Structures are given as structure tokens and as C-alpha cells.
mmCIF file of C-alpha atoms in Angstrom:
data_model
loop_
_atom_site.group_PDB
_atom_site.id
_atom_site.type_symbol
_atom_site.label_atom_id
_atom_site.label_comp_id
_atom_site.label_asym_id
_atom_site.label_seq_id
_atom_site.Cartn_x
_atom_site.Cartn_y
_atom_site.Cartn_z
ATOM 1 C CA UNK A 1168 2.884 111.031 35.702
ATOM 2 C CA UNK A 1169 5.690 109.214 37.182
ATOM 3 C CA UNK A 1170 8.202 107.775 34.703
ATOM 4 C CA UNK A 1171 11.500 105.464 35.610
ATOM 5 C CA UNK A 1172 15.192 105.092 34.251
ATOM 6 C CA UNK A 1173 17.709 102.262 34.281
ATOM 7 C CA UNK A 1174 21.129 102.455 34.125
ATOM 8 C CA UNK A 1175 23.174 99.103 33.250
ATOM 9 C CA UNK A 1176 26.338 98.666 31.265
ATOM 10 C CA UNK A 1177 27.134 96.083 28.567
ATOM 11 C CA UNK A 1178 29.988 95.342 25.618
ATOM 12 C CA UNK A 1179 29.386 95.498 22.230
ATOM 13 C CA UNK A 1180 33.097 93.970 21.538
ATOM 14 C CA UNK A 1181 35.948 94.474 23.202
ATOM 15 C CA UNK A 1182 37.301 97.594 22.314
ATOM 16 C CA UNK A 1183 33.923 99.704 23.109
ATOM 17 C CA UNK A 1184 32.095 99.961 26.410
ATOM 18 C CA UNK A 1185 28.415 100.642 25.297
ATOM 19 C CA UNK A 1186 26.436 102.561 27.819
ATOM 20 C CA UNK A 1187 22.197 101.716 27.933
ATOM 21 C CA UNK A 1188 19.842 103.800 28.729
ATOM 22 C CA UNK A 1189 16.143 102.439 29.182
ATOM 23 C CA UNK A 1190 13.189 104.764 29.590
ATOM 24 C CA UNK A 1191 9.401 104.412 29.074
ATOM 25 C CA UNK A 1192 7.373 107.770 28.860
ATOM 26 C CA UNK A 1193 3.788 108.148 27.787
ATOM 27 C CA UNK A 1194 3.749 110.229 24.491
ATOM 28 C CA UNK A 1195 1.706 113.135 26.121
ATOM 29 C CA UNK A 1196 5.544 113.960 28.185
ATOM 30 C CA UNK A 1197 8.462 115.516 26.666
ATOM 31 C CA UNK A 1198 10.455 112.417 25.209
ATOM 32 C CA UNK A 1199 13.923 113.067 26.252
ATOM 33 C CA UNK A 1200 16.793 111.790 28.396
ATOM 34 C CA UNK A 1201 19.262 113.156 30.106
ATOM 35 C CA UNK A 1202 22.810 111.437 30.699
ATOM 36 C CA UNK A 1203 26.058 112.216 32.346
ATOM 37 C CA UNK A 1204 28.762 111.477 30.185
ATOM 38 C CA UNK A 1205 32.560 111.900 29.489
ATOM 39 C CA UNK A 1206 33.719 113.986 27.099
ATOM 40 C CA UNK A 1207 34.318 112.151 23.175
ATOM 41 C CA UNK A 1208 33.108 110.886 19.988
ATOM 42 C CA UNK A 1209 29.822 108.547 20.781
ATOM 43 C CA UNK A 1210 27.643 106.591 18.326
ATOM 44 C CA UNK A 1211 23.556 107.349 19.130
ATOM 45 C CA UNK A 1212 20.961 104.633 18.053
ATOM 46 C CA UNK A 1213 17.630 103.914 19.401
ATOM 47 C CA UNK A 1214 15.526 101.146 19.682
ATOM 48 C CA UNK A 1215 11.495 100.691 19.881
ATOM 49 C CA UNK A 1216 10.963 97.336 21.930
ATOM 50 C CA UNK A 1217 7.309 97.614 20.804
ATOM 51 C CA UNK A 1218 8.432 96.952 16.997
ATOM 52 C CA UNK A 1219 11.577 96.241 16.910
ATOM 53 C CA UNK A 1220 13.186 99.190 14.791
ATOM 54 C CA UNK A 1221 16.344 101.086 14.777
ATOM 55 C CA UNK A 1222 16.858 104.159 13.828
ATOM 56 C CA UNK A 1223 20.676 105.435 13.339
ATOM 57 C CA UNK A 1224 21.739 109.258 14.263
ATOM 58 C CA UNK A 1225 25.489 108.872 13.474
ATOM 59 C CA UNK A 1226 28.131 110.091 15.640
ATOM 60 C CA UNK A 1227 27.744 112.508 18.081
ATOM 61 C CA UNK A 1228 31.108 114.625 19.564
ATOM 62 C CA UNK A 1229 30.232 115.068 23.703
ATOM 63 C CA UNK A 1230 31.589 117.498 26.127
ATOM 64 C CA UNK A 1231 31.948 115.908 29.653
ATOM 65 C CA UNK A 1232 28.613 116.293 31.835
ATOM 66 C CA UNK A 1233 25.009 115.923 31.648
ATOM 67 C CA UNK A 1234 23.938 115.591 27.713
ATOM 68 C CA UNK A 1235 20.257 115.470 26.679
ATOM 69 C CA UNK A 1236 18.893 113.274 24.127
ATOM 70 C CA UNK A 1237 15.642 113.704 22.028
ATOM 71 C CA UNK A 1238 13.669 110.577 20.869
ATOM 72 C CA UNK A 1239 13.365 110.824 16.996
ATOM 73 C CA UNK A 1240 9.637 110.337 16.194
ATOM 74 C CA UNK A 1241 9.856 107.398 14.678
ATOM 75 C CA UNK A 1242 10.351 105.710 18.095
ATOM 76 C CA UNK A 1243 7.006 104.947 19.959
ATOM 77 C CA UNK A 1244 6.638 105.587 23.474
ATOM 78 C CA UNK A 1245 8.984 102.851 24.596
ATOM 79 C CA UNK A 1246 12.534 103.858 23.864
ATOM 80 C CA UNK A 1247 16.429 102.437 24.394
ATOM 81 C CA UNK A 1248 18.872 104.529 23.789
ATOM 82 C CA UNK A 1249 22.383 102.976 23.332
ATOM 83 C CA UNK A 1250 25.633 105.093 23.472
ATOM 84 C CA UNK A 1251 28.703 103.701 22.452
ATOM 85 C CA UNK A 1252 31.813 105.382 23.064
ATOM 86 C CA UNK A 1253 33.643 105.550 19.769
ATOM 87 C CA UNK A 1254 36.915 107.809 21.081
ATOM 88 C CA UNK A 1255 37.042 109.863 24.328
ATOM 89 C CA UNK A 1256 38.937 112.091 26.088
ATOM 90 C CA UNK A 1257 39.040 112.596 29.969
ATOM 91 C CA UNK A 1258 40.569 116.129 31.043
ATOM 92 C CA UNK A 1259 41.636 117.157 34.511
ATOM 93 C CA UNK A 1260 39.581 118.477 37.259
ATOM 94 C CA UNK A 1261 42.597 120.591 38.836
ATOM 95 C CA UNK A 1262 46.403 120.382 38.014
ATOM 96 C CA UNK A 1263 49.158 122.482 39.381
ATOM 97 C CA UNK A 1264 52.791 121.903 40.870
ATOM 98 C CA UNK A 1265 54.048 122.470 44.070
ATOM 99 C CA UNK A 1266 58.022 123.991 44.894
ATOM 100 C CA UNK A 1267 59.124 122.454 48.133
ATOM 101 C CA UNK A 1268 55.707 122.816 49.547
ATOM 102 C CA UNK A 1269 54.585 126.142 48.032
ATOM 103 C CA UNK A 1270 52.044 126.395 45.861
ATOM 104 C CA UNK A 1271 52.610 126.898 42.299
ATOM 105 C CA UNK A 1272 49.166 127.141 40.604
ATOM 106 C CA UNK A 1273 49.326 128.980 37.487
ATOM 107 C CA UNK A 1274 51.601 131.517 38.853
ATOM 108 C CA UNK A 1275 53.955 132.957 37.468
ATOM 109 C CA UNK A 1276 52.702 132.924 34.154
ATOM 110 C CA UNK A 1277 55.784 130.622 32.715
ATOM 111 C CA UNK A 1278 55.166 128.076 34.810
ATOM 112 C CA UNK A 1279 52.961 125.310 33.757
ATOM 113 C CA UNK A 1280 53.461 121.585 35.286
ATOM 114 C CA UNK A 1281 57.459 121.128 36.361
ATOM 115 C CA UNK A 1282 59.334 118.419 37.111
ATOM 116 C CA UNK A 1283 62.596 119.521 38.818
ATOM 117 C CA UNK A 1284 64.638 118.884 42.014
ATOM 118 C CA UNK A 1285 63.360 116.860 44.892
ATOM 119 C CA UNK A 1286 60.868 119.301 45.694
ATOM 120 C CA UNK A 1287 59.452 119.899 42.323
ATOM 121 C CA UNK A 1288 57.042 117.927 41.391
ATOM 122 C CA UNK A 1289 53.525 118.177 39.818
ATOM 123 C CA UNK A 1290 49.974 116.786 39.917
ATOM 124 C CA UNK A 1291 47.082 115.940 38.235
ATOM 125 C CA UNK A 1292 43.664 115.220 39.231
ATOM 126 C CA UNK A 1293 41.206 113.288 37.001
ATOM 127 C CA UNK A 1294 37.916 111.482 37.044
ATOM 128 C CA UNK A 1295 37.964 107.680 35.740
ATOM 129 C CA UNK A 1296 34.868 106.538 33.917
ATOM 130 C CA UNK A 1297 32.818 103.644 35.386
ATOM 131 C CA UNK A 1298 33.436 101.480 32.817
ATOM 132 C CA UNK A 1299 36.447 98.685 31.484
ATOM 133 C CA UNK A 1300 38.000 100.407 28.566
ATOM 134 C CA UNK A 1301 40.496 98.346 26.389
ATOM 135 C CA UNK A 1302 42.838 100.898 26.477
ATOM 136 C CA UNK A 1303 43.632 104.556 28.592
ATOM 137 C CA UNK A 1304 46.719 106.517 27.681
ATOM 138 C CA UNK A 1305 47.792 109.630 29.413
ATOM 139 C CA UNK A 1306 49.503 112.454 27.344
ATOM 140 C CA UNK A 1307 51.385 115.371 28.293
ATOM 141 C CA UNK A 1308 53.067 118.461 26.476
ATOM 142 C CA UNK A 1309 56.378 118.965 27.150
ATOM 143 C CA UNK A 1310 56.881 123.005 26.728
ATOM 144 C CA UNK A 1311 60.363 124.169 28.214
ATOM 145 C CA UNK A 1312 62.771 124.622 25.148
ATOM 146 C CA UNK A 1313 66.002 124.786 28.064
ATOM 147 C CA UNK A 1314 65.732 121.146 28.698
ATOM 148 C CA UNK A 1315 69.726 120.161 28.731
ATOM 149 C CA UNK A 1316 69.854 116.535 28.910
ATOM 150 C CA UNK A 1317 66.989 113.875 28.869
ATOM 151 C CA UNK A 1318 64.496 112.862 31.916
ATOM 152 C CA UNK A 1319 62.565 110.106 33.021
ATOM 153 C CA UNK A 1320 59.593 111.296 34.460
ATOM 154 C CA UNK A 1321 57.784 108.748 36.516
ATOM 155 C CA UNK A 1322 54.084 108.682 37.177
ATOM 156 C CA UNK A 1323 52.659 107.841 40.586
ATOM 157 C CA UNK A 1324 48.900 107.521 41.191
ATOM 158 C CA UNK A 1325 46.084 106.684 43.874
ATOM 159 C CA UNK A 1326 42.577 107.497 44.829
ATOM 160 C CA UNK A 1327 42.569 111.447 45.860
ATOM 161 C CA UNK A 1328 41.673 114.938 45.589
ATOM 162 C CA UNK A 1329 43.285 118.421 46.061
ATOM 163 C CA UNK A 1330 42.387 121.942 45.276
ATOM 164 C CA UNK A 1331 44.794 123.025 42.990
ATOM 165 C CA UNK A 1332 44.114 126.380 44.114
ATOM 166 C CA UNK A 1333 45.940 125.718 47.834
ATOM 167 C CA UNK A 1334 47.290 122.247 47.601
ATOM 168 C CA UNK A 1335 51.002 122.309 49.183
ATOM 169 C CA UNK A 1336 51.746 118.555 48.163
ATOM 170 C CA UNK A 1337 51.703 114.661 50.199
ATOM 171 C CA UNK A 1338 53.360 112.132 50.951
ATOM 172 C CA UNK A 1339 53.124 109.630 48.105
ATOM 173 C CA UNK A 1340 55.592 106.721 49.121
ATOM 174 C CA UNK A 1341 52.255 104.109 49.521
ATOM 175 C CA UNK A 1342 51.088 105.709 45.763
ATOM 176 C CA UNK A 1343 51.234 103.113 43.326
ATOM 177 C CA UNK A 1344 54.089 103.266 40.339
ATOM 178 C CA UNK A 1345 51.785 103.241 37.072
ATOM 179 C CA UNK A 1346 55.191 103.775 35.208
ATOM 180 C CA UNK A 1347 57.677 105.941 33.857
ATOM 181 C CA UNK A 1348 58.314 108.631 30.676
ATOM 182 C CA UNK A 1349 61.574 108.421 29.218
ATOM 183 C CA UNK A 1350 64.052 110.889 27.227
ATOM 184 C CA UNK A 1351 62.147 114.109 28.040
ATOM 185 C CA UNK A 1352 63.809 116.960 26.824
ATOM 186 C CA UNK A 1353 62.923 118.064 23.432
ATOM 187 C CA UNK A 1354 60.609 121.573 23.535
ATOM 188 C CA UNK A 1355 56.774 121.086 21.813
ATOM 189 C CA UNK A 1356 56.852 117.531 22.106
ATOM 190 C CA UNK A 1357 53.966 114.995 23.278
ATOM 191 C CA UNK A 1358 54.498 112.259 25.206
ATOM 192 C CA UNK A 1359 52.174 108.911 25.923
ATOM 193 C CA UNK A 1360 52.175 106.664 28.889
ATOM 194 C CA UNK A 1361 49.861 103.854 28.712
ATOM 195 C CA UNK A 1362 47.631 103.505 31.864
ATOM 196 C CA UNK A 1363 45.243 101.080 31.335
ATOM 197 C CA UNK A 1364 45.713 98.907 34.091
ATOM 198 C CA UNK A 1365 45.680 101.139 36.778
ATOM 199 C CA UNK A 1366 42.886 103.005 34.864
ATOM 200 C CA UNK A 1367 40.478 99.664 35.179
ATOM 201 C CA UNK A 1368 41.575 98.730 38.507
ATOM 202 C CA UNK A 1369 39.979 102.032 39.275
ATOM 203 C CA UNK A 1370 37.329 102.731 37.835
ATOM 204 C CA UNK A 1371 34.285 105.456 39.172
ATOM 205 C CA UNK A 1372 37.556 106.692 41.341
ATOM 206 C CA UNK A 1373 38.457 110.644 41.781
ATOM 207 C CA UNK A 1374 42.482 109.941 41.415
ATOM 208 C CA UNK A 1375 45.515 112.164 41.518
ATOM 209 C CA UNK A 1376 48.429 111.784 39.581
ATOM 210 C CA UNK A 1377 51.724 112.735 40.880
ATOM 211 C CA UNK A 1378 54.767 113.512 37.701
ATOM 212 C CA UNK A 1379 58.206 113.302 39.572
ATOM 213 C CA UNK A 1380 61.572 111.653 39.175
ATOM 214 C CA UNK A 1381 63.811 109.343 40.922
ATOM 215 C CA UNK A 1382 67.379 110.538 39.094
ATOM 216 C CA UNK A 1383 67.560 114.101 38.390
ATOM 217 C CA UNK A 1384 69.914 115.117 35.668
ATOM 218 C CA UNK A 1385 72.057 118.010 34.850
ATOM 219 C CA UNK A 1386 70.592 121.205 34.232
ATOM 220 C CA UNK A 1387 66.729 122.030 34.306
ATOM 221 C CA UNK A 1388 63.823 119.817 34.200
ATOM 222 C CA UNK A 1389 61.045 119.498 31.671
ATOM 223 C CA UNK A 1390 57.456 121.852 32.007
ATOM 224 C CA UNK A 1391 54.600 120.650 30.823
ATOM 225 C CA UNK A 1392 51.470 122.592 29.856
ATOM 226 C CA UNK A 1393 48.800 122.591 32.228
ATOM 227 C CA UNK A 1394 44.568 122.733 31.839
ATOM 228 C CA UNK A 1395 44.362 126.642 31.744
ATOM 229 C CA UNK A 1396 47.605 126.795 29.057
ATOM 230 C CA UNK A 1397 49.392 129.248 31.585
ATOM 231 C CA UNK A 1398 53.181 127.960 30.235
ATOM 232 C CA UNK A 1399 54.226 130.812 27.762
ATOM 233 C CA UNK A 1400 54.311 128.348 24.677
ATOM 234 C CA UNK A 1401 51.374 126.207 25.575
ATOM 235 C CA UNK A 1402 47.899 126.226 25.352
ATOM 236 C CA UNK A 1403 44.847 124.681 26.683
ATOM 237 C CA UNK A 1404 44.802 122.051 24.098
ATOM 238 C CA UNK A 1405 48.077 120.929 25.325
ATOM 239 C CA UNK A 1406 47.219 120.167 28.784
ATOM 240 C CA UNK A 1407 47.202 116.551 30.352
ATOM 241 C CA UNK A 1408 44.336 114.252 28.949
ATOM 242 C CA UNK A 1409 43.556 110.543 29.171
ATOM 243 C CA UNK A 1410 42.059 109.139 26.154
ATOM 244 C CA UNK A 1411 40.002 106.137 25.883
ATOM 245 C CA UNK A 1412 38.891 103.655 23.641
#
């Protein structure tokens, strides 16, 4: 049997972008779906176009990648499912820094994401969801307790990928300025920079994100913890994320 699926997007309001997925199987096949998703906190309802019910299954917490659903039996053969992203959280495909061209991927182990001289700089590659969100905010961990005075770390950002693994650094003078971080210094501290703009005007997009600064101050610059938590006083938890809503 040959079955088909349809992927369109809608709004619910305008603070939740509501994914649809349309199937129609013949009750003799497995009745399941499977979606790619980003990782968060989604609401799961069906619907049965044939009479017209709902039926509710709460809140479902989703790691990033393909997810498969099961159609509760009280759903006939024709089935809708609707996700709607209640909270999400978009982590980083690679990160690492780079020292005047060297690589400086997780190596050595008190190094996480560093934002230093000219040549110190740091970046971060994500994947942006296909759909408007009302708002995106990027966080990072500031982990270096021998921060003298405070920074402003600006954020630079375009359509790219690297292999955090070998990438050496490039030039990022055409990169677009999504903002700037101010007065990071203190150790174990979070800090947000609101993205949304440049998050919508790229949406489906691999992009990189490039942490630098344009006035370096006395004394050393800020570290931040990275995706694998390789900083001494970080941890995976505390590496860059975007979240959504």
C-alpha cells in the first residue's frame, strides 16, 4: 500500500509556531508518523477529519531529530497530528575557538569558548528552525573566575559551516552585527542576547556565530563553556543554546 504525508506550517497565535502533520493510512498499516523536530517542550493533539474529535496527549519534552508518533486508537484511519512548540531549545552543531589561526577545539582541557586579543575569538555553529518564532535568545556561560575588568563581547553571524574539529577561523568583516554583550566579567554567570531578528531573517539556514570584541580591556578575557563542557568549571548544560518561543 502506498500512503502520503504533507508538511505545511500554520500559527495558532503569535507566540507559537504550530507544526501539521497530515497522514491517511488504512488501519491494516502500522499507524504512526515520523517527524524531524527541534529539541523542546511540544503540545501533541490529534484530530479525526472523519468525526471531528480531539483527543489531547499533554506535553511532550523532544530531543532534536526524527521523533515518532503513535495514533491513539480512538483516531480512525484518517489522522492530523498538530505539534505546537510550547518552549524549545536549539544547541550547537560544533563550537570551538581559534588562537591566531590555530585551532583550539577542546584542547587543553581549561579552555572552553575565549574571547581575548585580536586573535582570540570563538564560534558557534547552529541550525535555525524553519519557522517565525516570536522570540530567539542566545545564552552563554561565562566560566573564567580571572576576568579583571568588564567586556563587551559582540556577536557576529551569517550563513556557514565549519568543522570544529580543524576550523582555523575567516574573515568575517561582510558578517552581519546581530549585537553586543556587555559587562562580562563575573565567573558562573549567564548571559542573554536577544536574536530574533536575525534568527527570522534566517530561517532553515546552517549559521555560524562568531563571539569577539572591538575594545579589549585590561587583563584577560572572559571563557565561556562550550557543547562538550571541556572548561574546568563548566559543564555541558552550560554550553551556548538558543531558545525559542
Amino acid at each position: 500500500s502506498v500512503f502520503s504525508l504533507l508538511v505545511c506550517f500554520f500559527f495558532f497565535n503569535d507566540t507559537a509556531t504550530t507544526e501539521i502533520y497530515t497522514l491517511s493510512l488504512h488501519d491494516a498499516l502500522p499507524i504512526s508518523l515520523g517527524v524531524n523536530v527541534l529539541a523542546g517542550t511540544y503540545s501533541e493533539k490529534w484530530y479525526d477529519p472523519v468525526d471531528g474529535d480531539w483527543v489531547d496527549q499533554g506535553s511532550v519534552v523532544l530531543s532534536a531529530g526524527d521523533q515518532t508518533f503513535t495514533k491513539p486508537a480512538a483516531i480512525s484511519s484518517e489522522a492530523a497530528l498538530y505539534l505546537e512548540v510550547e518552549a524549545g531549545e536549539i544547541l550547537p552543531n560544533d563550537d570551538c575557538a581559534t588562537r591566531d589561526g590555530v585551532n583550539y577545539d577542546n584542547t587543553p582541557t581549561e579552555l572552553g569558548l575565549l574571547v581575548k586579543g585580536a586573535g582570540d575569538v570563538s564560534w558557534i555553529e547552529f541550525s535555525f528552525g524553519g519557522a517565525p518564532v516570536s522570540q530567539a535568545v542566545l545564552t552563554l556561560f561565562q566560566a573564567d573566575g580571572g576576568v579583571a575588568n568588564p567586556w563587551t563581547i559582540v556577536v557576529r553571524g551569517t550563513e556557514y559551516s565549519f568543522d570544529e574539529t580543524t576550523f582555523t577561523g575567516t574573515d568575517v568583516s561582510s558578517w552581519v552585527t546581530i549585537g553586543s554583550i556587555p559587562g562580562v566579567q563575573a565567573d558562573n554567570q549567564y548571559h542573554n542576547l536577544d536574536i530574533t531578528s536575525f534568527y527570522n531573517n534566517n530561517l532553515g539556514k546552517t549559521i555560524t556565530l562568531q563571539l569577539g570584541r572591538d575594545v579589549q580591556p585590561a587583563g584577560n578575557g572572559p571563557v565561556f563553556g562550550d557543547k562538550e563542557g571541556t572548561r574546568d568549571d563548566a559543564n555541558p548544560s552550560q554550553g551556548p543554546k538558543i531558545s525559542i518561543n
